[in-house]
mmCIF file with all atom_site columns, C-alpha atoms in Angstrom:
data_model
loop_
_atom_site.group_PDB
_atom_site.id
_atom_site.type_symbol
_atom_site.label_atom_id
_atom_site.label_alt_id
_atom_site.label_comp_id
_atom_site.label_asym_id
_atom_site.label_entity_id
_atom_site.label_seq_id
_atom_site.pdbx_PDB_ins_code
_atom_site.Cartn_x
_atom_site.Cartn_y
_atom_site.Cartn_z
_atom_site.occupancy
_atom_site.B_iso_or_equiv
_atom_site.pdbx_formal_charge
_atom_site.auth_seq_id
_atom_site.auth_comp_id
_atom_site.auth_asym_id
_atom_site.auth_atom_id
_atom_site.pdbx_PDB_model_num
ATOM 1  C CA . MET A 1 1  ? 0.000   0.000   0.000   1.00 66.00 ? 61  MET A CA 1
ATOM 2  C CA . LEU A 1 2  ? 1.244   3.458   -0.870  1.00 64.00 ? 62  LEU A CA 1
ATOM 3  C CA . PRO A 1 3  ? 2.061   5.826   1.995   1.00 65.00 ? 63  PRO A CA 1
ATOM 4  C CA . LEU A 1 4  ? -0.566  8.529   2.492   1.00 61.00 ? 64  LEU A CA 1
ATOM 5  C CA . PRO A 1 5  ? 0.774   11.751  0.949   1.00 59.00 ? 65  PRO A CA 1
ATOM 6  C CA . SER A 1 6  ? 0.248   15.026  2.766   1.00 70.00 ? 66  SER A CA 1
ATOM 7  C CA . ASN A 1 7  ? -2.100  16.034  -0.051  1.00 84.00 ? 67  ASN A CA 1
ATOM 8  C CA . THR A 1 8  ? -5.111  13.713  0.120   1.00 84.00 ? 68  THR A CA 1
ATOM 9  C CA . GLY A 1 9  ? -6.295  14.827  -3.312  1.00 86.00 ? 69  GLY A CA 1
ATOM 10 C CA . GLU A 1 10 ? -2.998  13.696  -4.827  1.00 87.00 ? 70  GLU A CA 1
ATOM 11 C CA . TYR A 1 11 ? -3.266  10.363  -3.008  1.00 88.00 ? 71  TYR A CA 1
ATOM 12 C CA . LEU A 1 12 ? -6.771  9.782   -4.368  1.00 90.00 ? 72  LEU A CA 1
ATOM 13 C CA . LYS A 1 13 ? -5.598  10.657  -7.873  1.00 92.00 ? 73  LYS A CA 1
ATOM 14 C CA . GLN A 1 14 ? -2.750  8.124   -7.548  1.00 92.00 ? 74  GLN A CA 1
ATOM 15 C CA . GLN A 1 15 ? -5.178  5.464   -6.339  1.00 92.00 ? 75  GLN A CA 1
ATOM 16 C CA . GLN A 1 16 ? -7.546  6.198   -9.244  1.00 92.00 ? 76  GLN A CA 1
ATOM 17 C CA . GLN A 1 17 ? -4.692  5.840   -11.721 1.00 93.00 ? 77  GLN A CA 1
ATOM 18 C CA . LEU A 1 18 ? -3.590  2.591   -10.090 1.00 95.00 ? 78  LEU A CA 1
ATOM 19 C CA . ILE A 1 19 ? -7.112  1.132   -10.260 1.00 91.00 ? 79  ILE A CA 1
ATOM 20 C CA . GLN A 1 20 ? -7.488  2.180   -13.895 1.00 89.00 ? 80  GLN A CA 1
ATOM 21 C CA . LYS A 1 21 ? -4.181  0.479   -14.716 1.00 92.00 ? 81  LYS A CA 1
ATOM 22 C CA . LEU A 1 22 ? -5.170  -2.709  -12.878 1.00 92.00 ? 82  LEU A CA 1
ATOM 23 C CA . ILE A 1 23 ? -8.470  -2.840  -14.762 1.00 89.00 ? 83  ILE A CA 1
ATOM 24 C CA . SER A 1 24 ? -6.745  -2.208  -18.082 1.00 87.00 ? 84  SER A CA 1
ATOM 25 C CA . ASP A 1 25 ? -4.048  -4.790  -17.361 1.00 90.00 ? 85  ASP A CA 1
ATOM 26 C CA . HIS A 1 26 ? -6.707  -7.393  -16.569 1.00 89.00 ? 86  HIS A CA 1
ATOM 27 C CA . PHE A 1 27 ? -7.831  -7.394  -20.202 1.00 88.00 ? 87  PHE A CA 1
ATOM 28 C CA . ASP A 1 28 ? -4.386  -8.076  -21.687 1.00 87.00 ? 88  ASP A CA 1
ATOM 29 C CA . PRO A 1 29 ? -4.247  -11.823 -20.867 1.00 92.00 ? 89  PRO A CA 1
ATOM 30 C CA . HIS A 1 30 ? -7.918  -12.273 -21.825 1.00 91.00 ? 90  HIS A CA 1
ATOM 31 C CA . PRO A 1 31 ? -8.305  -11.592 -25.580 1.00 91.00 ? 91  PRO A CA 1
ATOM 32 C CA . HIS A 1 32 ? -12.005 -12.516 -25.535 1.00 90.00 ? 92  HIS A CA 1
ATOM 33 C CA . LEU A 1 33 ? -12.737 -9.888  -22.865 1.00 89.00 ? 93  LEU A CA 1
ATOM 34 C CA . LYS A 1 34 ? -10.527 -7.369  -24.623 1.00 91.00 ? 94  LYS A CA 1
ATOM 35 C CA . LYS A 1 35 ? -12.484 -7.890  -27.853 1.00 91.00 ? 95  LYS A CA 1
ATOM 36 C CA . GLN A 1 36 ? -15.783 -7.364  -26.014 1.00 90.00 ? 96  GLN A CA 1
ATOM 37 C CA . ARG A 1 37 ? -14.433 -4.229  -24.330 1.00 91.00 ? 97  ARG A CA 1
ATOM 38 C CA . ASP A 1 38 ? -13.220 -2.873  -27.661 1.00 93.00 ? 98  ASP A CA 1
ATOM 39 C CA . LEU A 1 39 ? -16.643 -3.537  -29.192 1.00 91.00 ? 99  LEU A CA 1
ATOM 40 C CA . LEU A 1 40 ? -18.380 -1.711  -26.342 1.00 90.00 ? 100 LEU A CA 1
ATOM 41 C CA . THR A 1 41 ? -16.004 1.250   -26.518 1.00 93.00 ? 101 THR A CA 1
ATOM 42 C CA . SER A 1 42 ? -16.786 1.608   -30.226 1.00 95.00 ? 102 SER A CA 1
ATOM 43 C CA . ILE A 1 43 ? -20.235 2.862   -29.116 1.00 93.00 ? 103 ILE A CA 1
ATOM 44 C CA . PRO A 1 44 ? -20.186 6.660   -28.764 1.00 94.00 ? 104 PRO A CA 1
ATOM 45 C CA . GLY A 1 45 ? -20.289 7.665   -25.107 1.00 94.00 ? 105 GLY A CA 1
ATOM 46 C CA . ILE A 1 46 ? -18.944 4.380   -23.725 1.00 93.00 ? 106 ILE A CA 1
ATOM 47 C CA . GLY A 1 47 ? -15.381 4.597   -22.483 1.00 92.00 ? 107 GLY A CA 1
ATOM 48 C CA . ASP A 1 48 ? -13.027 2.035   -20.982 1.00 90.00 ? 108 ASP A CA 1
ATOM 49 C CA . LEU A 1 49 ? -14.431 2.371   -17.462 1.00 89.00 ? 109 LEU A CA 1
ATOM 50 C CA . THR A 1 50 ? -18.076 1.971   -18.500 1.00 91.00 ? 110 THR A CA 1
ATOM 51 C CA . ALA A 1 51 ? -17.229 -0.971  -20.751 1.00 92.00 ? 111 ALA A CA 1
ATOM 52 C CA . SER A 1 52 ? -15.264 -2.620  -17.941 1.00 91.00 ? 112 SER A CA 1
ATOM 53 C CA . LEU A 1 53 ? -18.124 -2.142  -15.490 1.00 90.00 ? 113 LEU A CA 1
ATOM 54 C CA . LEU A 1 54 ? -20.649 -3.549  -17.965 1.00 89.00 ? 114 LEU A CA 1
ATOM 55 C CA . LEU A 1 55 ? -18.526 -6.630  -18.601 1.00 91.00 ? 115 LEU A CA 1
ATOM 56 C CA . ALA A 1 56 ? -17.976 -7.146  -14.883 1.00 90.00 ? 116 ALA A CA 1
ATOM 57 C CA . GLU A 1 57 ? -21.692 -6.924  -14.186 1.00 89.00 ? 117 GLU A CA 1
ATOM 58 C CA . ILE A 1 58 ? -23.135 -9.004  -17.019 1.00 87.00 ? 118 ILE A CA 1
ATOM 59 C CA . GLY A 1 59 ? -20.447 -11.680 -17.165 1.00 83.00 ? 119 GLY A CA 1
ATOM 60 C CA . GLU A 1 60 ? -20.404 -13.740 -20.350 1.00 82.00 ? 120 GLU A CA 1
ATOM 61 C CA . VAL A 1 61 ? -22.613 -12.198 -23.033 1.00 81.00 ? 121 VAL A CA 1
ATOM 62 C CA . SER A 1 62 ? -23.030 -15.666 -24.539 1.00 84.00 ? 122 SER A CA 1
ATOM 63 C CA . ASP A 1 63 ? -24.924 -16.725 -21.378 1.00 88.00 ? 123 ASP A CA 1
ATOM 64 C CA . TYR A 1 64 ? -27.906 -14.709 -22.629 1.00 88.00 ? 124 TYR A CA 1
ATOM 65 C CA . HIS A 1 65 ? -30.064 -16.160 -25.398 1.00 90.00 ? 125 HIS A CA 1
ATOM 66 C CA . ASN A 1 66 ? -30.788 -12.783 -26.989 1.00 90.00 ? 126 ASN A CA 1
ATOM 67 C CA . ALA A 1 67 ? -30.486 -9.043  -26.501 1.00 88.00 ? 127 ALA A CA 1
ATOM 68 C CA . ARG A 1 68 ? -33.919 -8.823  -24.861 1.00 88.00 ? 128 ARG A CA 1
ATOM 69 C CA . GLN A 1 69 ? -32.861 -11.286 -22.157 1.00 90.00 ? 129 GLN A CA 1
ATOM 70 C CA . LEU A 1 70 ? -29.769 -9.221  -21.416 1.00 86.00 ? 130 LEU A CA 1
ATOM 71 C CA . ALA A 1 71 ? -31.846 -6.020  -21.355 1.00 87.00 ? 131 ALA A CA 1
ATOM 72 C CA . ALA A 1 72 ? -34.272 -7.687  -18.926 1.00 87.00 ? 132 ALA A CA 1
ATOM 73 C CA . TYR A 1 73 ? -31.376 -8.673  -16.665 1.00 86.00 ? 133 TYR A CA 1
ATOM 74 C CA . ALA A 1 74 ? -30.271 -5.044  -16.662 1.00 82.00 ? 134 ALA A CA 1
ATOM 75 C CA . GLY A 1 75 ? -33.813 -3.913  -15.792 1.00 83.00 ? 135 GLY A CA 1
ATOM 76 C CA . LEU A 1 76 ? -34.302 -2.106  -19.084 1.00 85.00 ? 136 LEU A CA 1
ATOM 77 C CA . THR A 1 77 ? -37.457 -3.894  -20.255 1.00 84.00 ? 137 THR A CA 1
ATOM 78 C CA . GLN A 1 78 ? -40.977 -3.709  -18.975 1.00 78.00 ? 138 GLN A CA 1
ATOM 79 C CA . ALA A 1 79 ? -41.971 -6.333  -16.469 1.00 65.00 ? 139 ALA A CA 1
ATOM 80 C CA . ARG A 1 80 ? -44.515 -8.841  -17.644 1.00 63.00 ? 140 ARG A CA 1
ATOM 81 C CA . THR A 1 81 ? -47.540 -8.920  -15.380 1.00 58.00 ? 141 THR A CA 1
ATOM 82 C CA . GLU A 1 82 ? -49.679 -12.014 -15.077 1.00 59.00 ? 142 GLU A CA 1
ATOM 83 C CA . PHE A 1 83 ? -53.294 -11.570 -13.995 1.00 57.00 ? 143 PHE A CA 1
ATOM 84 C CA . TRP A 1 84 ? -54.963 -14.489 -12.305 1.00 61.00 ? 144 TRP A CA 1
ATOM 85 C CA . ASN A 1 85 ? -58.674 -15.107 -12.579 1.00 62.00 ? 145 ASN A CA 1
ATOM 86 C CA . PHE A 1 86 ? -59.992 -16.696 -9.421  1.00 63.00 ? 146 PHE A CA 1
ATOM 87 C CA . GLY A 1 87 ? -63.596 -16.212 -10.327 1.00 57.00 ? 147 GLY A CA 1
#
């Protein structure tokens, strides 16, 4: 662990840079993940951090049968409501 500098803001900046490097370095030995990250970052507005967070959250994209299933997992689709008739 790095010693706490007298300037806390500088320390936090160093920690942020270290975390960003660790995340980036994680993709190097995993070409499949790197390819998925590169695909996500090709979307305007999605940078390395967002792509990394998405991949960490959703896991393997191939685990989902289709885009709708992935969107449902993310909470982006309407919930299906079943109505029961007890009459």
